[in-house]
Structure formats: structure tokens, C-alpha cells
C-alpha angles and dihedrals in degrees: 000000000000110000136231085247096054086045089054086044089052093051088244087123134035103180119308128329103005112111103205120185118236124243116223124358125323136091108338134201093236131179084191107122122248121204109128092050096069079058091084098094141142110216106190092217124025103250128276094198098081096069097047123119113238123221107021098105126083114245108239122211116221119255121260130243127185113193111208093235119256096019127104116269110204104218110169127188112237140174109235136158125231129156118253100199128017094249091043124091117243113289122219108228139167129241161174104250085352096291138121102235099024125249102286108242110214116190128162121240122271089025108108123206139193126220132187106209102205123191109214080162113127123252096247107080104217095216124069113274114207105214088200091083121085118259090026098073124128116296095038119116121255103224108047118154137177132171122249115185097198117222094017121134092226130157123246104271103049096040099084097246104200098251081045078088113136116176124206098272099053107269109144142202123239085257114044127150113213094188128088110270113259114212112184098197087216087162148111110247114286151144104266121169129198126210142147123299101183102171099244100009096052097121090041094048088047091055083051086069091246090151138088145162123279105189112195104193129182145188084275101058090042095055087053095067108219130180105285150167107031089359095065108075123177112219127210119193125190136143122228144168126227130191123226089271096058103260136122120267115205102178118225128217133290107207104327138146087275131041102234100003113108114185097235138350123227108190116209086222135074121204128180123199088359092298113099124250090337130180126230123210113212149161139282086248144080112294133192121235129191115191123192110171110209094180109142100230113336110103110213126227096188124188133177116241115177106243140187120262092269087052097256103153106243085202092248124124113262118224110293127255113246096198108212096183151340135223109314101041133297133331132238095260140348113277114204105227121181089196127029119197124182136153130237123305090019122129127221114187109190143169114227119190116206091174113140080020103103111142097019131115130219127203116204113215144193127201100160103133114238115240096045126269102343097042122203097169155066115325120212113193105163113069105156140320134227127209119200099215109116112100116242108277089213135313118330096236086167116123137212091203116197096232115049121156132345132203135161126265131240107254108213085212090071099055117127099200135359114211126194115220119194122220107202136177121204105204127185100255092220090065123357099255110153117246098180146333120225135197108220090350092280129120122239096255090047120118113277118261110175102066101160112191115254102272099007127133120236136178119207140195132210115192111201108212086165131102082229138079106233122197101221112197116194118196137236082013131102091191131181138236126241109163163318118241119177118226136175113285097196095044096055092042089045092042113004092236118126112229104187110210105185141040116263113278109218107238120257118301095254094038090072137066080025138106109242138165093194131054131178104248095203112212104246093038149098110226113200123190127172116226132190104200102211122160127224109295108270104031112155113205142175125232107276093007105151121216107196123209126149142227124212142147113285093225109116101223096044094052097050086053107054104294093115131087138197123223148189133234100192120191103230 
């Protein structure tokens, strides 16, 4: 991997936080896209997805598991097989309790758990490790795994920090935390997920299946009388590969900056719930989705089309999403979208009503380039299908209320401090092949540099100088959005001044007023969100005590090459 020391020799960085453009040839902070370049891959096999038949598997709901608050829940980490669609050979996995979703944890708010994450993994990892990437280098261990419940305020050491890693046979990260995790659930309901976060093999542990649900509910949920029980349905999207003996294929690279390292995979196949591209049989009634999209890196943009029974669009509009709520809980009130997009990592939590349906069938598709916006790979257009043709079970008493939660909202007058974050691509300049992707131009092991008080409230801005949307999570926080302004993308890579050229656009209609812990941060952009960094209720802490979390893009690949941070929350 080049090093900080070769980018300050080839005049790309002069200190922190100044973007300089190189003279000559040589490695180039670049906003081009770069699509086609992801495209120079070496599949071992070549893949067994594209023949596949869609829609002939039934879609599986993930088991569910309902911790008794404040004892100690057992999860180990375990490689299975299980087929993933009925003319495919059996695939090996890896999962929580030996599932694909894991099992999905449900807890009520205020009733705080306790889980030991355990890895019973083996110590060879089956997919193909590039020792170019920091934290994967010789003489780490293979197999290194650690929990991250994703939108939790948590505190540090139970929120799987990257260097928190442990293996089978008891190596351990600098980090580590021996102790069951504790989550507080000090949270309004919402749709959570937890997944690995092994500093280096992330995306590859990810492709593994090493991911699953975690449902906080609460009195006010309850009172609003949802669709529930059977009717509510979580919902898991991701995009793989197989090869003709059943197993997952994760291409390596052709030529590129690193030896094994690819910028982004974009699978030819679509699987939900872990089946690939299953159907669903339903009712003529409202239902409750919850989508998480665990793609590595492709963003979905999903629509409804009515079908015929074989999933053939008829060219006629499907029923519409009523999104009740986003990543951090429920929103004020439904909003009726035709389309939903979201990145990776993103939640969308809507209400569908297949009532006067019966006998209809409704293809879900997906037409979000990848990769996003510009686009360059594989499309994948088909995602599941459902058929209306159970009868109705008894009267549908559920309810879309008008009203559902409230919540203030983050005043940007309060703000103690704005910070500006650079997203930044270094490309080959002979090519265009990615070499690596920054966050405020910094490495992972460099000195932190966003170090917000304890309770304080922050805006930041992203500035996006990439082709590429990138899905930035930051954790502990459930922060909000307050808007996209474009700015000049040459003028801030040649000076480091940023020159906006537009008015603020307001964020989507269902992003604010809204909680959320991921945010699409659009190239040629900057993306401001407004955060209140609060610690679990309760915390006790000391004048100048640090409690460390991290931020990075939530693309897989980026994350696992330098596009993720560490930061500080620091009691005054």
C-alpha cells in the first residue's frame, strides 16, 4: 500500500487538511468516475449466478431471539452450509448461530442485554485476504472477527471497535473486550443490525454472512398498531457471486494498485434474506417491511411493478411504500414514496397494502447504477417477487396512523463547532485504478483529529471530492440531515478552498426530519449533518476521559483501505 510518506514525497499532501494537485505523472486526487475500472477482476471460476431461475425459492425469515434483559445471551459464530437457491449446490457461510441472517435479536427499550459474541470460525479464511491492507499484513491472523451493533449508543467497549478483533484459538486484537458485550437499548424503536467489523477483512467477513437484525421496540410503537406478528417481515439485500460447486466467489484484482484489493464488488446476483431472488406469498392486507441493504458496496433505488405470476413486469405501478421510519426509529408521519433509495447499510422501514390485490403478483426491482450515481457495472434489476394469493387469515385491524413519532430537531445555532471532512480518492494516473480512498485525508493509525465534547452538539461536513456516492456511518450517533450544497470540485483539489456554486438543496422528503446513522454523502457535494454526541444515560465520566468510536464509508471496500477514522468523544 503506498505509504503517507511516499504521498508527501509525491507533493499529494502537504500537512493535514490541504489537497494539493500533483505535477507530472504519477498517483492523482481525482473526482473522475471509475466504473469500469472495478471491472478488472479474476473470478476463479466463471460464475454460476447468471443462469439461475428467479423467483422459485421461497423467501426465509430469519429466526427470532429474545434475550431476558440483563442476562447473558450465548451467540457464537459458526461455518454452516445452507443453499441459497434450489439449482445451486450447498454454500459454506459463515454465521451468527449458524444462520444466514442471523438470528434477529428483539429487545424492548430501556432493557439492557448482554451478549458474548463467541468465534468457533476456523482459522483459514475461505475468501482471498490482500496483505497489502492495513491491518491484514503478514503475521495477522486469518480469521479475526468483532461485533458491531450498528446505530447503538454504546459505549466503546461493546461497540466492536476495529483493533477490538479476537480468532478461535484465542489471538486477540489490542483492543479487545473479554467481557460480554453490554447494549443499553437507550433508544427509541428502531431497526438496528449488527455485523463484523475485523479491522482489514471486514468486506470479506461481511460476504461470509456474518450480519443480522437487532429490533428495539417501545410503548410507543406498540400504541400505534402496525402490522405485526407474521405481517411484519425484515427484509436483508446483498448481491453475491457462486461458482458451479455452490461457493462464494469474491474476484480478486487484475492489475490494480493492490494485489488482491478491488474498489468495489458488484455481485450478478440478488439475494434477500440469504435465498436468491425469492418470492414471498402474502395476503390481500398491509404489511410491514424492513429493508437493510447489506450490499458491499451497490446502493439500491427499488420500485414495485405488478407482474405476472412468473415475475414478468406488465408495465403497471405496483402498490406504493408508506415509509414509517429510517435508521435511527420512526418518523413523524408516514411519507408515500413510489421509489425508495438507500446505500448500504441504510434502513427503510415501510408499510405495503396489498389489500383489493388478491390474485396479483408484484415484482420488486431495483435500477440504482453501481456504481452510484454514474453507474459502469453490473445492473441488477430483479430483487423478489410477491404473489397475493393467500387468503386473508381474518380481518386486517392494523393501522398507518397519521402521527407516528416526534422528536426535536438539531438546531444548527447550537452547534458548538462545524468541521469539514474531506472525502478523497487517490487514482493511478495511467489508468484511473483506485489506490486508495481517505477521510479527511488522514490514514486510519493517524492521530485523531475529531474529538467532539461529551454532549455537545456538532455539524459536519463532508465534502464529497469523489465520482462516487459514498454511505458514511458514524457511530454512537443517531445524527440528522440538513442539506446538500454543490461546490467546485477543481478548485478545492488544485487550492483547497471551497467555492459553493449552488444554493442548499433540503435533504429527501423521508431523510429530515428523520434519525438517522448513515447519510449519502453525493460526489460533487458537500453533505452536512448535525450531530449531538450523548452517551448512554448514566455514563459516569472523569474531566478530559476519552471514549473512542470511529466513522467511515460503509462501503466495504473503502472501509477495509483507509476510509475509515477513528474519533474521540472527551468529557470537558
Amino acid at each position: 500500500m503506498i505509504s503517507r510518506r511516499e504521498l508527501l514525497q509525491a507533493g499529494l499532501l502537504a500537512g493535514p487538511g490541504l489537497l494539493l494537485k500533483p505535477k507530472g505523472r504519477g498517483p492523482q486526487m481525482s473526482h473522475r468516475r471509475h466504473g469500469a475500472f472495478t471491472k478488472m477482476w479474476a473470478p476463479r471460476e466463471p460464475s454460476a449466478s447468471t443462469g439461475l431461475a428467479p423467483f422459485v425459492d421461497p423467501l426465509p425469515v430469519p429466526p427470532v431471539l429474545k434475550p431476558v434483559p440483563n442476562q447473558i445471551v450465548q451467540i457464537p459464530m459458526v461455518q454452516f452450509q445452507m443453499k441459497a437457491h434450489r439449482n445451486l449446490p450447498p454454500t459454506t457461510l459463515w454465521g451468527y448461530r449458524a444462520a444466514h441472517p442471523g438470528p434477529t435479536l428483539e429487545v424492548r427499550r430501556g432493557a439492557p442485554i448482554n451478549v458474548r459474541w463467541t468465534n468457533n470460525l476456523p482459522t483459514t479464511h475461505p475468501l482471498p485476504i490482500d496483505p497489502s491492507i492495513h491491518g491484514a499484513g503478514p503475521g495477522m491472523p486469518q480469521v479475526r472477527t468483532v461485533v458491531h451493533l450498528h446505530g447503538h449508543k454504546v459505549l466503546p467497549e461493546s461497540d466492536g471497535y476495529p483493533e477490538a478483533w479476537f480468532t478461535s484459538n484465542g489471538l486477540t486484537g489490542p483492543d479487545f473486550n473479554p467481557n460480554p458485550y453490554h447494549y443499553p437499548n437507550d433508544q427509541p424503536a428502531t431497526t438496528l443490525w449488527y455485523h463484523d467489523h475485523g479491522l482489514g477483512i471486514t468486506r470479506l467477513n461481511l460476504y461470509m454472512g456474518l450480519k443480522g437484525f437487532y429490533l428495539i421496540r417501545d410503548d410507543l410503537e406498540d400504541s400505534l398498531n402496525l402490522p405485526k406478528g407474521p405481517f411484519e417481515i425484515p427484509l436483508m439485500i446483498e448481491d453475491r457471486m457462486f461458482n458451479p460447486d455452490g461457493s462464494l466467489l469474491y474476484p480478486t484484482a487484475v492489475g490494480g494498485t493492490h494485489p488482491v484489493w478491488i474498489p468495489e464488488f458488484f455481485g450478478d446476483t440478488m439475494l434477500v434474506n440469504g435465498k436468491v431472488w425469492p418470492f414471498l406469498e402474502v395476503q390481500p392486507r398491509k404489511y410491514r417491511f424492513r429493508f437493510l441493504n447489506t450490499c458491499n458496496a451497490r446502493f439500491l433505488h427499488l420500485t414495485l411493478m405488478e407482474s405476472d405470476a412468473a415475475g414478468n413486469p406488465t408495465g403497471n405501478p405496483g402498490p406504493a411504500f408508506f415509509q414509517i421510519g429510517t435508521d435511527g426509529g420512526l418518523l413523524p408521519h408516514p411519507v408515500r414514496l413510489s421509489d425508495v433509495l438507500f446505500g448500504t447499510a441504510e434502513r427503510i422501514d415501510v408499510v405495503i397494502d396489498f389489500s383489493e390485490r388478491f390474485g396479483k403478483s408484484f415484482v420488486l426491482l431495483n435500477d440504482a447504477p453501481a456504481p452510484f450515481p454514474d453507474g459502469g457495472e453490473i445492473a441488477l434489476p430483479n430483487v423478489m417477487l410477491f404473489k397475493v394469493t393467500r387468503p386473508l387469515s381474518g380481518p386486517d385491524t392494523s393501522s398507518l396512523p397519521s402521527q407516528l413519532a416526534s422528536f426535536p430537531l438539531l438546531d444548527p445555532a447550537s452547534a458548538t463547532r462545524t468541521r469539514q471532512i474531506a472525502l478523497t480518492e487517490l487514482d493511478r494516473d495511467s489508468d484511473g485504478f483506485p489506490i486508495i480512498a481517505q477521510l479527511g485525508q488522514m490514514h486510519w493509525d493517524d492521530p485523531v483529529t475529531e474529538n467532539p465534547q461529551v454532549g455537545s452538539t456538532e455539524v459536519w461536513e463532508l465534502i464529497n471530492t469523489t465520482g462516487d456516492g459514498h454511505p458514511i456511518h458514524v457511530h454512537l450517533v443517531q445524527f440528522q440531515i440538513l442539506n446538500r450544497q454543490p461546490f467546485d470540485v477543481d478548485t478545492y483539489l488544485n487550492s483547497g478552498q471551497l467555492v459553493l456554486t449552488g444554493p442548499p438543496q433540503p435533504p429527501d422528503p423521508n431523510e429530515r426530519p428523520a434519525l438517522k446513522d448513515t447519510i449519502r454523502a453525493m460526489p460533487g457535494f458537500v453533505n452536512r449533518l448535525i450531530a449531538k454526541f450523548d452517551l448512554p444515560t448514566g455514563t459516569t465520566v472523569q474531566s478530559g476521559q476519552k471514549f473512542r468510536y470511529v466513522f467511515h464509508c460503509h462501503i466495504a471496500e473503502h472501509e477495509d483501505n483507509e476510509m475509515m477514522r477513528p474519533y474521540d468523544v472527551v468529557a470537558p
